[in-house]
PDB file of C-alpha atoms in Angstrom:
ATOM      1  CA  UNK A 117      21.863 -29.192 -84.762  1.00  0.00           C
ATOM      2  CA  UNK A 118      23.762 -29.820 -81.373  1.00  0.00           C
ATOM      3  CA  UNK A 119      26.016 -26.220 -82.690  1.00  0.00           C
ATOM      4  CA  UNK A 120      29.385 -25.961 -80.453  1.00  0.00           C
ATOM      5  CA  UNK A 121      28.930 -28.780 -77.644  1.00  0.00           C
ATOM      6  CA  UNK A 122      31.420 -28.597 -74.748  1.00  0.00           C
ATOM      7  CA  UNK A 123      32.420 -31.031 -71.533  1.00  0.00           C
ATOM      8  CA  UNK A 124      32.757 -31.188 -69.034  1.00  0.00           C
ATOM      9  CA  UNK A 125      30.619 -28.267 -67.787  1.00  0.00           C
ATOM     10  CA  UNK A 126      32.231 -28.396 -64.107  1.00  0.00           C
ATOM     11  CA  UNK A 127      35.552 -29.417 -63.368  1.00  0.00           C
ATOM     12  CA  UNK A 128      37.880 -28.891 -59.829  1.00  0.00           C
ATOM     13  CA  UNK A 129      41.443 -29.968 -60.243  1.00  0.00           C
ATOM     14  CA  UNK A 130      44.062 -29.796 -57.787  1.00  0.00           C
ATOM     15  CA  UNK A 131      47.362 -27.706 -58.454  1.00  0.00           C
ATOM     16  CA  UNK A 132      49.493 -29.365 -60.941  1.00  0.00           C
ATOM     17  CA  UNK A 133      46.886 -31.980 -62.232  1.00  0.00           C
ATOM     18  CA  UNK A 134      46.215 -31.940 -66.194  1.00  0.00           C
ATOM     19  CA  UNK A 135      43.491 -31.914 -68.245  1.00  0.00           C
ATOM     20  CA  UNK A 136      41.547 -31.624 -71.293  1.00  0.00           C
ATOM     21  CA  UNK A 137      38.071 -29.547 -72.317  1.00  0.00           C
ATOM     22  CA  UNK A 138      36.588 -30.670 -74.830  1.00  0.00           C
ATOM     23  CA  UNK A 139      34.476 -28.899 -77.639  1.00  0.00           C
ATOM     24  CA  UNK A 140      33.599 -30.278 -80.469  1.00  0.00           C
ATOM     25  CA  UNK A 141      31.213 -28.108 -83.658  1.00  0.00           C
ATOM     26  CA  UNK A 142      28.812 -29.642 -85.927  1.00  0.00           C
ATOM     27  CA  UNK A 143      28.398 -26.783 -88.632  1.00  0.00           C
ATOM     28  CA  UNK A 144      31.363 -27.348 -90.797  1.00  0.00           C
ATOM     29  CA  UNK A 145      33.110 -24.605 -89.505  1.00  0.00           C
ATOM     30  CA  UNK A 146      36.649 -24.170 -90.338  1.00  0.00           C
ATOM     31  CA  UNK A 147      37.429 -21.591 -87.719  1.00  0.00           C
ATOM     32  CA  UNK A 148      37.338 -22.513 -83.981  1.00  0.00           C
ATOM     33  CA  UNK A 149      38.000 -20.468 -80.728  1.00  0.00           C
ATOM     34  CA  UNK A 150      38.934 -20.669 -77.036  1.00  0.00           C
ATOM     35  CA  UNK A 151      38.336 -18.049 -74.943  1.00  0.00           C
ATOM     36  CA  UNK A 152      38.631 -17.841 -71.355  1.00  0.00           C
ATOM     37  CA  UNK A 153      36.272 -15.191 -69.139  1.00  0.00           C
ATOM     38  CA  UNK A 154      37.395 -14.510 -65.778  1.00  0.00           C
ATOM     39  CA  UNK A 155      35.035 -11.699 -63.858  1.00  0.00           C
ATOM     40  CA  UNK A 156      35.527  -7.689 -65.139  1.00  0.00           C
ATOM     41  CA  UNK A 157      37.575  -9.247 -67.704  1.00  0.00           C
ATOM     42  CA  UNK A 158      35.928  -9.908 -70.636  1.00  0.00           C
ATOM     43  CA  UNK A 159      37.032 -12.628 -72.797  1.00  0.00           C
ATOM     44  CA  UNK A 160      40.440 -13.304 -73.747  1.00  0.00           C
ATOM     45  CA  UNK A 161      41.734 -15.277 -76.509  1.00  0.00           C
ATOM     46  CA  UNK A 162      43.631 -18.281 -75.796  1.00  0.00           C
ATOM     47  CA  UNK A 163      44.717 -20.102 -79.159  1.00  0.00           C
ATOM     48  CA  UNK A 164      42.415 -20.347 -82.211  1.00  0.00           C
ATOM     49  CA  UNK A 165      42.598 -22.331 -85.278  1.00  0.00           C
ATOM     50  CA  UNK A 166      41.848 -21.756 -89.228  1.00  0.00           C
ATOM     51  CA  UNK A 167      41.642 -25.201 -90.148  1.00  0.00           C
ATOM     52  CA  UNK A 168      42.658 -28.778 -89.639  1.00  0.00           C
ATOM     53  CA  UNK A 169      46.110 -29.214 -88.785  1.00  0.00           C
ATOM     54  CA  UNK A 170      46.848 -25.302 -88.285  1.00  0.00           C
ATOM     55  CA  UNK A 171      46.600 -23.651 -84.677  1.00  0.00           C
ATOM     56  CA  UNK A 172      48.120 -20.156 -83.391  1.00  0.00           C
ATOM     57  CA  UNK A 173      48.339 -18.595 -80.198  1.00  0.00           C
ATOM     58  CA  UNK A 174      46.194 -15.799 -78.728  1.00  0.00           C
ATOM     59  CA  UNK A 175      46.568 -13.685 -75.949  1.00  0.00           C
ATOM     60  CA  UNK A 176      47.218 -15.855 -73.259  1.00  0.00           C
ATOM     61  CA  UNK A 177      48.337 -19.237 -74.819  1.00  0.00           C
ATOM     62  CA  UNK A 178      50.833 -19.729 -71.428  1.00  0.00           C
ATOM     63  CA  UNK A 179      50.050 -23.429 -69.580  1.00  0.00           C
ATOM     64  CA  UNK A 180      47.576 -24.290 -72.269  1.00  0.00           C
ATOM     65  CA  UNK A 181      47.776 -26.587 -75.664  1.00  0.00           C
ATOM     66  CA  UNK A 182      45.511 -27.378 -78.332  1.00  0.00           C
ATOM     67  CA  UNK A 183      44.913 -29.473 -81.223  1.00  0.00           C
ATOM     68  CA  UNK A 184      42.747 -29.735 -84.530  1.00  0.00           C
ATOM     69  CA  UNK A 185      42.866 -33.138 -85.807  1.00  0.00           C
ATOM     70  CA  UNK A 186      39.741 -32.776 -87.294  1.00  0.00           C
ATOM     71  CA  UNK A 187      37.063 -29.987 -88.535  1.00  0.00           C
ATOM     72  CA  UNK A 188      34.956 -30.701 -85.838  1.00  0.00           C
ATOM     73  CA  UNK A 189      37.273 -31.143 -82.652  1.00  0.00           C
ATOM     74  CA  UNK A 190      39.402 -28.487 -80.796  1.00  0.00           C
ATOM     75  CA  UNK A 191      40.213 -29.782 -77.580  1.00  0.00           C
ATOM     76  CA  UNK A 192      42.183 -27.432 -75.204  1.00  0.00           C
ATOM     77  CA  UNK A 193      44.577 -29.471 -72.918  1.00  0.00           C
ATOM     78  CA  UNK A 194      45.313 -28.068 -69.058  1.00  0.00           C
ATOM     79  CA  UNK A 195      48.928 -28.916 -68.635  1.00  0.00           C
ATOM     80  CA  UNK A 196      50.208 -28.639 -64.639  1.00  0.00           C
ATOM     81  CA  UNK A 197      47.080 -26.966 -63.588  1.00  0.00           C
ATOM     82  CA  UNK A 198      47.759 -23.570 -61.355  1.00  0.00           C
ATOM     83  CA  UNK A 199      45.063 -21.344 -59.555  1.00  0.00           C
ATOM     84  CA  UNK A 200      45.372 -18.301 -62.035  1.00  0.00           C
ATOM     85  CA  UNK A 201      43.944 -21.186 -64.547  1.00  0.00           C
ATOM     86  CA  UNK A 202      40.656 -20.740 -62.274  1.00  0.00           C
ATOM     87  CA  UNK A 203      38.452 -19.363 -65.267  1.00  0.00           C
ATOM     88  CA  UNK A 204      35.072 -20.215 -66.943  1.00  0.00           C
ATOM     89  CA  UNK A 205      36.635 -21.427 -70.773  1.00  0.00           C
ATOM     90  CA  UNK A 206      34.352 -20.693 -73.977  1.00  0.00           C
ATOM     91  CA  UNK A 207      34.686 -22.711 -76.990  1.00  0.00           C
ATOM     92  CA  UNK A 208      33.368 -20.651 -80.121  1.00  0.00           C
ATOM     93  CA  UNK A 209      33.391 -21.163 -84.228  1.00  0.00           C
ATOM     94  CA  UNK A 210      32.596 -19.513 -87.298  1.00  0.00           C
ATOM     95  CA  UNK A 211      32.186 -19.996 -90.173  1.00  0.00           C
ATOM     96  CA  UNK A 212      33.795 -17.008 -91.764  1.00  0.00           C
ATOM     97  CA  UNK A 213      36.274 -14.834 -90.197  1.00  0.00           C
ATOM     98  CA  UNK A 214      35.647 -11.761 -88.740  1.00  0.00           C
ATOM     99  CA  UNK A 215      32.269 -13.237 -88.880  1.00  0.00           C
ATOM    100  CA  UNK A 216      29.112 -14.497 -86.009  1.00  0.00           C
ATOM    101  CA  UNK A 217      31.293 -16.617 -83.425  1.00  0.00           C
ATOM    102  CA  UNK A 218      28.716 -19.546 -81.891  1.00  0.00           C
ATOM    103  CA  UNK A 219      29.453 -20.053 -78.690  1.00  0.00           C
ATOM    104  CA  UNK A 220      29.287 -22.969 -76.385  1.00  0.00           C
ATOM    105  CA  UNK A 221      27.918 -23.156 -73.054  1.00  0.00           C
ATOM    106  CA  UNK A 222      31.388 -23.341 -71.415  1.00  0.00           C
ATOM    107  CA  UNK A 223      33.213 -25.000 -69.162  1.00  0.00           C
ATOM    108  CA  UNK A 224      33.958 -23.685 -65.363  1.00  0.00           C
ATOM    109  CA  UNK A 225      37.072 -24.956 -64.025  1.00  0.00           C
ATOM    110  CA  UNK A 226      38.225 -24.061 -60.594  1.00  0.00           C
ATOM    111  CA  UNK A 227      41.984 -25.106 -59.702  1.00  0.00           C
ATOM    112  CA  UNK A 228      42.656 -25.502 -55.655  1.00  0.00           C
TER     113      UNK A 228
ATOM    114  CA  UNK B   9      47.131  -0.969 -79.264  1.00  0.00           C
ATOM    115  CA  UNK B  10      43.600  -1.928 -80.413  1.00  0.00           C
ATOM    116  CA  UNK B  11      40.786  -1.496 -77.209  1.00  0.00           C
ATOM    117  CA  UNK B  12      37.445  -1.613 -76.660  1.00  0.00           C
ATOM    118  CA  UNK B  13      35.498   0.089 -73.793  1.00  0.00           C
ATOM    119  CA  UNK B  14      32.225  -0.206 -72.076  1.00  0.00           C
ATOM    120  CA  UNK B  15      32.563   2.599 -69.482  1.00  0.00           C
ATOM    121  CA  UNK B  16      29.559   1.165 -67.540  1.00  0.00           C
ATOM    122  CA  UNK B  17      30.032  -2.179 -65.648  1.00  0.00           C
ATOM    123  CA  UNK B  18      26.532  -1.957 -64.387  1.00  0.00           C
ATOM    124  CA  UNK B  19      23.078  -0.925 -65.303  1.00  0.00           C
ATOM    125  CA  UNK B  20      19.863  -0.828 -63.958  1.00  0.00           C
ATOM    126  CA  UNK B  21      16.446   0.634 -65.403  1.00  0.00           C
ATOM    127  CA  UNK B  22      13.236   0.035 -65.315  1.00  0.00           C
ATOM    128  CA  UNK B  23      10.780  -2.541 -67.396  1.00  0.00           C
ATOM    129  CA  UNK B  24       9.637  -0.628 -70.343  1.00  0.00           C
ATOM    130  CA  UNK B  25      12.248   2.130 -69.717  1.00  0.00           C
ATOM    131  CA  UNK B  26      14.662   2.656 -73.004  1.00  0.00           C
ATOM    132  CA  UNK B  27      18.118   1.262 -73.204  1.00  0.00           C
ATOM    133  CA  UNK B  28      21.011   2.468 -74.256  1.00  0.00           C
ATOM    134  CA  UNK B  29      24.808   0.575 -73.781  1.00  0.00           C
ATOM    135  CA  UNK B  30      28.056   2.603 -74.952  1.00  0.00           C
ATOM    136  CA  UNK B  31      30.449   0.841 -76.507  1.00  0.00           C
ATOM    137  CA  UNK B  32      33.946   2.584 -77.745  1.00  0.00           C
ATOM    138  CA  UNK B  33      36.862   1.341 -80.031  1.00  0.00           C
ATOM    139  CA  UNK B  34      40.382   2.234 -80.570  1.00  0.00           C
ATOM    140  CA  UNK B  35      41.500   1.124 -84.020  1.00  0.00           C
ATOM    141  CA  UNK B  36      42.722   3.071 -87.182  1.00  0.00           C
ATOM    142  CA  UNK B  37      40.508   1.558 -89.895  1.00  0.00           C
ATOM    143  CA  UNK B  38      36.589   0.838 -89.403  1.00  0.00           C
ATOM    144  CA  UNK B  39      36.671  -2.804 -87.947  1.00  0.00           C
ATOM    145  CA  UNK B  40      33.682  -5.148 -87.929  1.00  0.00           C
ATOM    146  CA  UNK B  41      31.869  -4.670 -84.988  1.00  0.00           C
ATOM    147  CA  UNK B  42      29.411  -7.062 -82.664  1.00  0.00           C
ATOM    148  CA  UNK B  43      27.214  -7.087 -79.702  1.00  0.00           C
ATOM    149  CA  UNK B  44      26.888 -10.315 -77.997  1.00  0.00           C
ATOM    150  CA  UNK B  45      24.110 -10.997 -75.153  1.00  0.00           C
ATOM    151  CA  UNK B  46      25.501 -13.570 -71.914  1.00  0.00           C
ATOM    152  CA  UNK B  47      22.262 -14.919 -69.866  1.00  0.00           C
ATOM    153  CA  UNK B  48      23.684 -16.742 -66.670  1.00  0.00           C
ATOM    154  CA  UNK B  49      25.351 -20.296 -67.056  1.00  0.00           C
ATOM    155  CA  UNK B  50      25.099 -19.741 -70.921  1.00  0.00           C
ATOM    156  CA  UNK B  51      27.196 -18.365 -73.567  1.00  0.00           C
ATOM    157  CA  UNK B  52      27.091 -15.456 -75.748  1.00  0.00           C
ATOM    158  CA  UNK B  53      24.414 -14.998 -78.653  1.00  0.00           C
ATOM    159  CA  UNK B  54      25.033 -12.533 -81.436  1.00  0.00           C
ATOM    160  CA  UNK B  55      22.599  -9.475 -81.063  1.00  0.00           C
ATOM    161  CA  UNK B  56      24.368  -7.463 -84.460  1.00  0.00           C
ATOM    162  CA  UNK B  57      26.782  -7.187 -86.348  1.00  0.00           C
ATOM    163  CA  UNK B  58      28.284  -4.184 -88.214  1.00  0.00           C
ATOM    164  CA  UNK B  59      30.365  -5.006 -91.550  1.00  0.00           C
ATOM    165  CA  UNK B  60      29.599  -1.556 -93.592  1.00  0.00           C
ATOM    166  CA  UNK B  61      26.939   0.628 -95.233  1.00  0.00           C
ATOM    167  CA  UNK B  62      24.006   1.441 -93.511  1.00  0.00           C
ATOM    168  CA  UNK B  63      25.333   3.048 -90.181  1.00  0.00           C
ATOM    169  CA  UNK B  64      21.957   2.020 -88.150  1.00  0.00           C
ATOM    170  CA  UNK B  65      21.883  -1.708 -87.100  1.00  0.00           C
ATOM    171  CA  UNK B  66      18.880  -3.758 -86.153  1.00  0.00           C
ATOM    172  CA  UNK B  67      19.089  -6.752 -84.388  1.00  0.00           C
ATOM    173  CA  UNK B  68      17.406  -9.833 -82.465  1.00  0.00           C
ATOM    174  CA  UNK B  69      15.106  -9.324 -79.620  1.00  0.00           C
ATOM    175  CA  UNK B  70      14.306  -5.612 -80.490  1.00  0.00           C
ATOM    176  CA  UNK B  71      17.914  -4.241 -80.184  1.00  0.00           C
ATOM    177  CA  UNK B  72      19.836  -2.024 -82.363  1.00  0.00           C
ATOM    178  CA  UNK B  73      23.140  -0.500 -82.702  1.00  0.00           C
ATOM    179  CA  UNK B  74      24.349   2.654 -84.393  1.00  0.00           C
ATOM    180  CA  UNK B  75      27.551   3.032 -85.535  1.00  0.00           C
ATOM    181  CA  UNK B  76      29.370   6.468 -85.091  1.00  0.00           C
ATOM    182  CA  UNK B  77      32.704   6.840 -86.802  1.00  0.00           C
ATOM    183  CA  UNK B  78      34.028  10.394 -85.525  1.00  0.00           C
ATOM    184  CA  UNK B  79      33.455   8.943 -82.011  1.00  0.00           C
ATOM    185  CA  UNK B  80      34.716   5.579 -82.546  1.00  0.00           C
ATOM    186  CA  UNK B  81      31.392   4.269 -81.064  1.00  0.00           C
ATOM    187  CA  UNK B  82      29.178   1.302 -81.584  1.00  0.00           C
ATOM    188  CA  UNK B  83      26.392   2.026 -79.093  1.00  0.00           C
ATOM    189  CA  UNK B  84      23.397  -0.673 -78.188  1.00  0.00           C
ATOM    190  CA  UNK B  85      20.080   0.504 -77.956  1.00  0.00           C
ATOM    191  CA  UNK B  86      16.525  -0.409 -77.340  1.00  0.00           C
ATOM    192  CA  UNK B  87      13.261   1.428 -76.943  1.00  0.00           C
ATOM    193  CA  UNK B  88      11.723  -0.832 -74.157  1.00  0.00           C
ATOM    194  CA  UNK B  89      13.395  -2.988 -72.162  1.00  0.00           C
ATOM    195  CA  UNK B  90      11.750  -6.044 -70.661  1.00  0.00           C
ATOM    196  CA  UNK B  91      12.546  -8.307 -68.160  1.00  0.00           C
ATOM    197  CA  UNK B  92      14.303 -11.022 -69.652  1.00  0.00           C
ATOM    198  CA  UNK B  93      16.971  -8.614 -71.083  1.00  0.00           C
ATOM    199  CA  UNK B  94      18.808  -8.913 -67.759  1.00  0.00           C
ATOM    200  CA  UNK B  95      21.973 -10.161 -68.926  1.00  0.00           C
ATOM    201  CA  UNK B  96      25.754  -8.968 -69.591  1.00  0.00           C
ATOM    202  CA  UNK B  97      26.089  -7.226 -72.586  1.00  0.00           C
ATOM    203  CA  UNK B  98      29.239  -7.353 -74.336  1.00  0.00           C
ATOM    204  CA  UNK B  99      30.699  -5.065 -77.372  1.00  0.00           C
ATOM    205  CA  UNK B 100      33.820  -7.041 -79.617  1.00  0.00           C
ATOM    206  CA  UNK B 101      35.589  -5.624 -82.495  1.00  0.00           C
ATOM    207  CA  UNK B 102      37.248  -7.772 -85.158  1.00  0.00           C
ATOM    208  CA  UNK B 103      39.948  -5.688 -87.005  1.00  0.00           C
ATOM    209  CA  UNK B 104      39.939  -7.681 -89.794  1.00  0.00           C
ATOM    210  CA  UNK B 105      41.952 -10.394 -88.142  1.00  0.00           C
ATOM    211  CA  UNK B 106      40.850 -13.862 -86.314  1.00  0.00           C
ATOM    212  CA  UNK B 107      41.663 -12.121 -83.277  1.00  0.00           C
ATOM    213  CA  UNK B 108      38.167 -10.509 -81.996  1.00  0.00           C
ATOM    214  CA  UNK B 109      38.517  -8.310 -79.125  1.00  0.00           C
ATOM    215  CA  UNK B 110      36.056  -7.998 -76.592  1.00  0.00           C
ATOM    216  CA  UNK B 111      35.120  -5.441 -74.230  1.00  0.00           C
ATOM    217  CA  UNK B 112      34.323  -5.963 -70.098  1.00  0.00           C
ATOM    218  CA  UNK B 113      30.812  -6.062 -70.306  1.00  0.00           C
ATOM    219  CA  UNK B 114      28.224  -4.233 -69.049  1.00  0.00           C
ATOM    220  CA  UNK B 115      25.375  -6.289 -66.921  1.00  0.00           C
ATOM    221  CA  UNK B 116      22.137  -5.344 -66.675  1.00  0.00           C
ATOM    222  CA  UNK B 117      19.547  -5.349 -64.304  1.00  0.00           C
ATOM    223  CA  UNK B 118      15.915  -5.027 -65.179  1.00  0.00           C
ATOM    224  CA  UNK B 119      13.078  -3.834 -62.084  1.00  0.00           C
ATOM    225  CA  UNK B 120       9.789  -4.952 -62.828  1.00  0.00           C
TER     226      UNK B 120
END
C-alpha cells in the first residue's frame, strides 16, 4: 500500500499565485487531515474532514480551501498565495477518530 | 484552553545513554494521548498511543511512555538510545474530538 501519497513535494509560488496540494489515501479512511508545520511550531490544524462531502475548519483555515469529493482525495487549494503561507503542509488520515493519524511525506511550499 | 508542552526544544545524549522526553497536557478529562517520531524530509510515525488502562505504554523501536494523571504528563522513555533515534519527537493529545493537538517538539541529537 502507497498509505497517504502527497504532490508536489516542492513548490515556490510568487505572492498572490494559487494553488493546489494534493493528497490522496488508499486505506479507506474516512477521516483526513491537513496540517501545516512551520519551525518551533508544531503542527497546526488547517481544515479536516469526516467523510465525503463534509469538511470543517481547524485552527488556521484563513487563505486556504478544501474539498472531499471522494474517500480517497482531500486536496487543499492555495488561494492568493502570501509569505506567512511559507510552511511545510502534512496531509494525514485515520481511520478512527481520536485514533493513529498516517502521515504523508509533505509538501514544502515557500511563497516569495 | 487545551495545551500541550514539551519544555525541552532540544536534546542531546549519548549512544546507549537512556532517554527520557517530558510531555505535559492541560485538559479536564483524560484525553487520548500519542507520541509521534519526525526523521528529516519525512513525516511523523506513531511511536504509542494511550487510550486507557494500563498506565505504562510500550511502543515501536524500544520506546515507551508512562502516563501520569496527577501531573498531567505523558512522558517518552527509552533505556538505550541509538543512533538512528535522532529525530523530533512530538507529544499530541486528542480530547476526544477530531481536533488533535500537538506539542512543539523536542529534537534530538544522538553522539556516537
Amino acid at each position: 500500500n502507497a498509505g497517504v501519497t502527497q504532490t508536489p513535494k516542492f513548490r515556490i509560488l510568487k505572492i498572490g499565485q494559487s494553488m493546489t496540494l494534493q493528497c490522496a489515501q488508499d486505506m479507506n479512511h474516512n477521516y483526513m487531515y491537513w496540517y501545516r508545520q512551520d519551525p518551533g511550531m508544531g503542527l497546526k490544524l488547517i481544515y479536516y474532514s469526516v467523510g465525503a462531502g463534509i469538511t470543517d475548519k481547524g485552527e488556521v483555515p484563513n487563505g486556504y480551501n478544501v474539498s472531499r469529493s471522494t474517500t480517497e482525495d482531500f486536496p487543499l487549494r492555495l488561494e492568493l498565495a502570501a509569505p506567512s503561507q511559507t510552511s511545510v503542509y502534512f496531509c494525514a488520515s485515520s481511520y478512527d477518530s481520536p485514533g493513529e493519524l498516517f502521515f504523508g511525506e509533505g509538501s514544502r511550499l515557500t511563497v516569495l | 484552553a487545551q495545551s500541550v508542552t514539551q519544555p525541552d526544544i532540544h536534546i542531546t545524549v549519548s549512544e546507549g545513554a537512556s532517554l527520557e522526553l517530558r510531555c505535559n497536557y492541560s485538559y479536564g478529562a483524560t484525553p487520548y494521548l500519542f507520541w509521534y517520531v519526525q526523521s528529516p524530509g519525512q513525516g511523523l510515525q506513531l511511536l504509542l498511543k494511550y487510550f486507557s488502562g494500563d498506565t505504562l505504554v510500550q511502543g515501536i523501536k524500544g520506546f515507551e511512555a508512562e502516563f501520569k494523571r496527577s501531573q498531567s504528563s505523558f512522558n517518552l522513555r527509552k533505556p538505550s538510545v541509538h543512533w538512528s533515534d535522532a529525530a523530533e519527537y512530538f507529544c499530541a493529545v486528542a480530547p476526544r474530538t477530531y481536533k488533535y493537538i500537538f506539542g512543539t517538539g523536542t529534537r534530538l541529537k544522538v553522539l556516537a
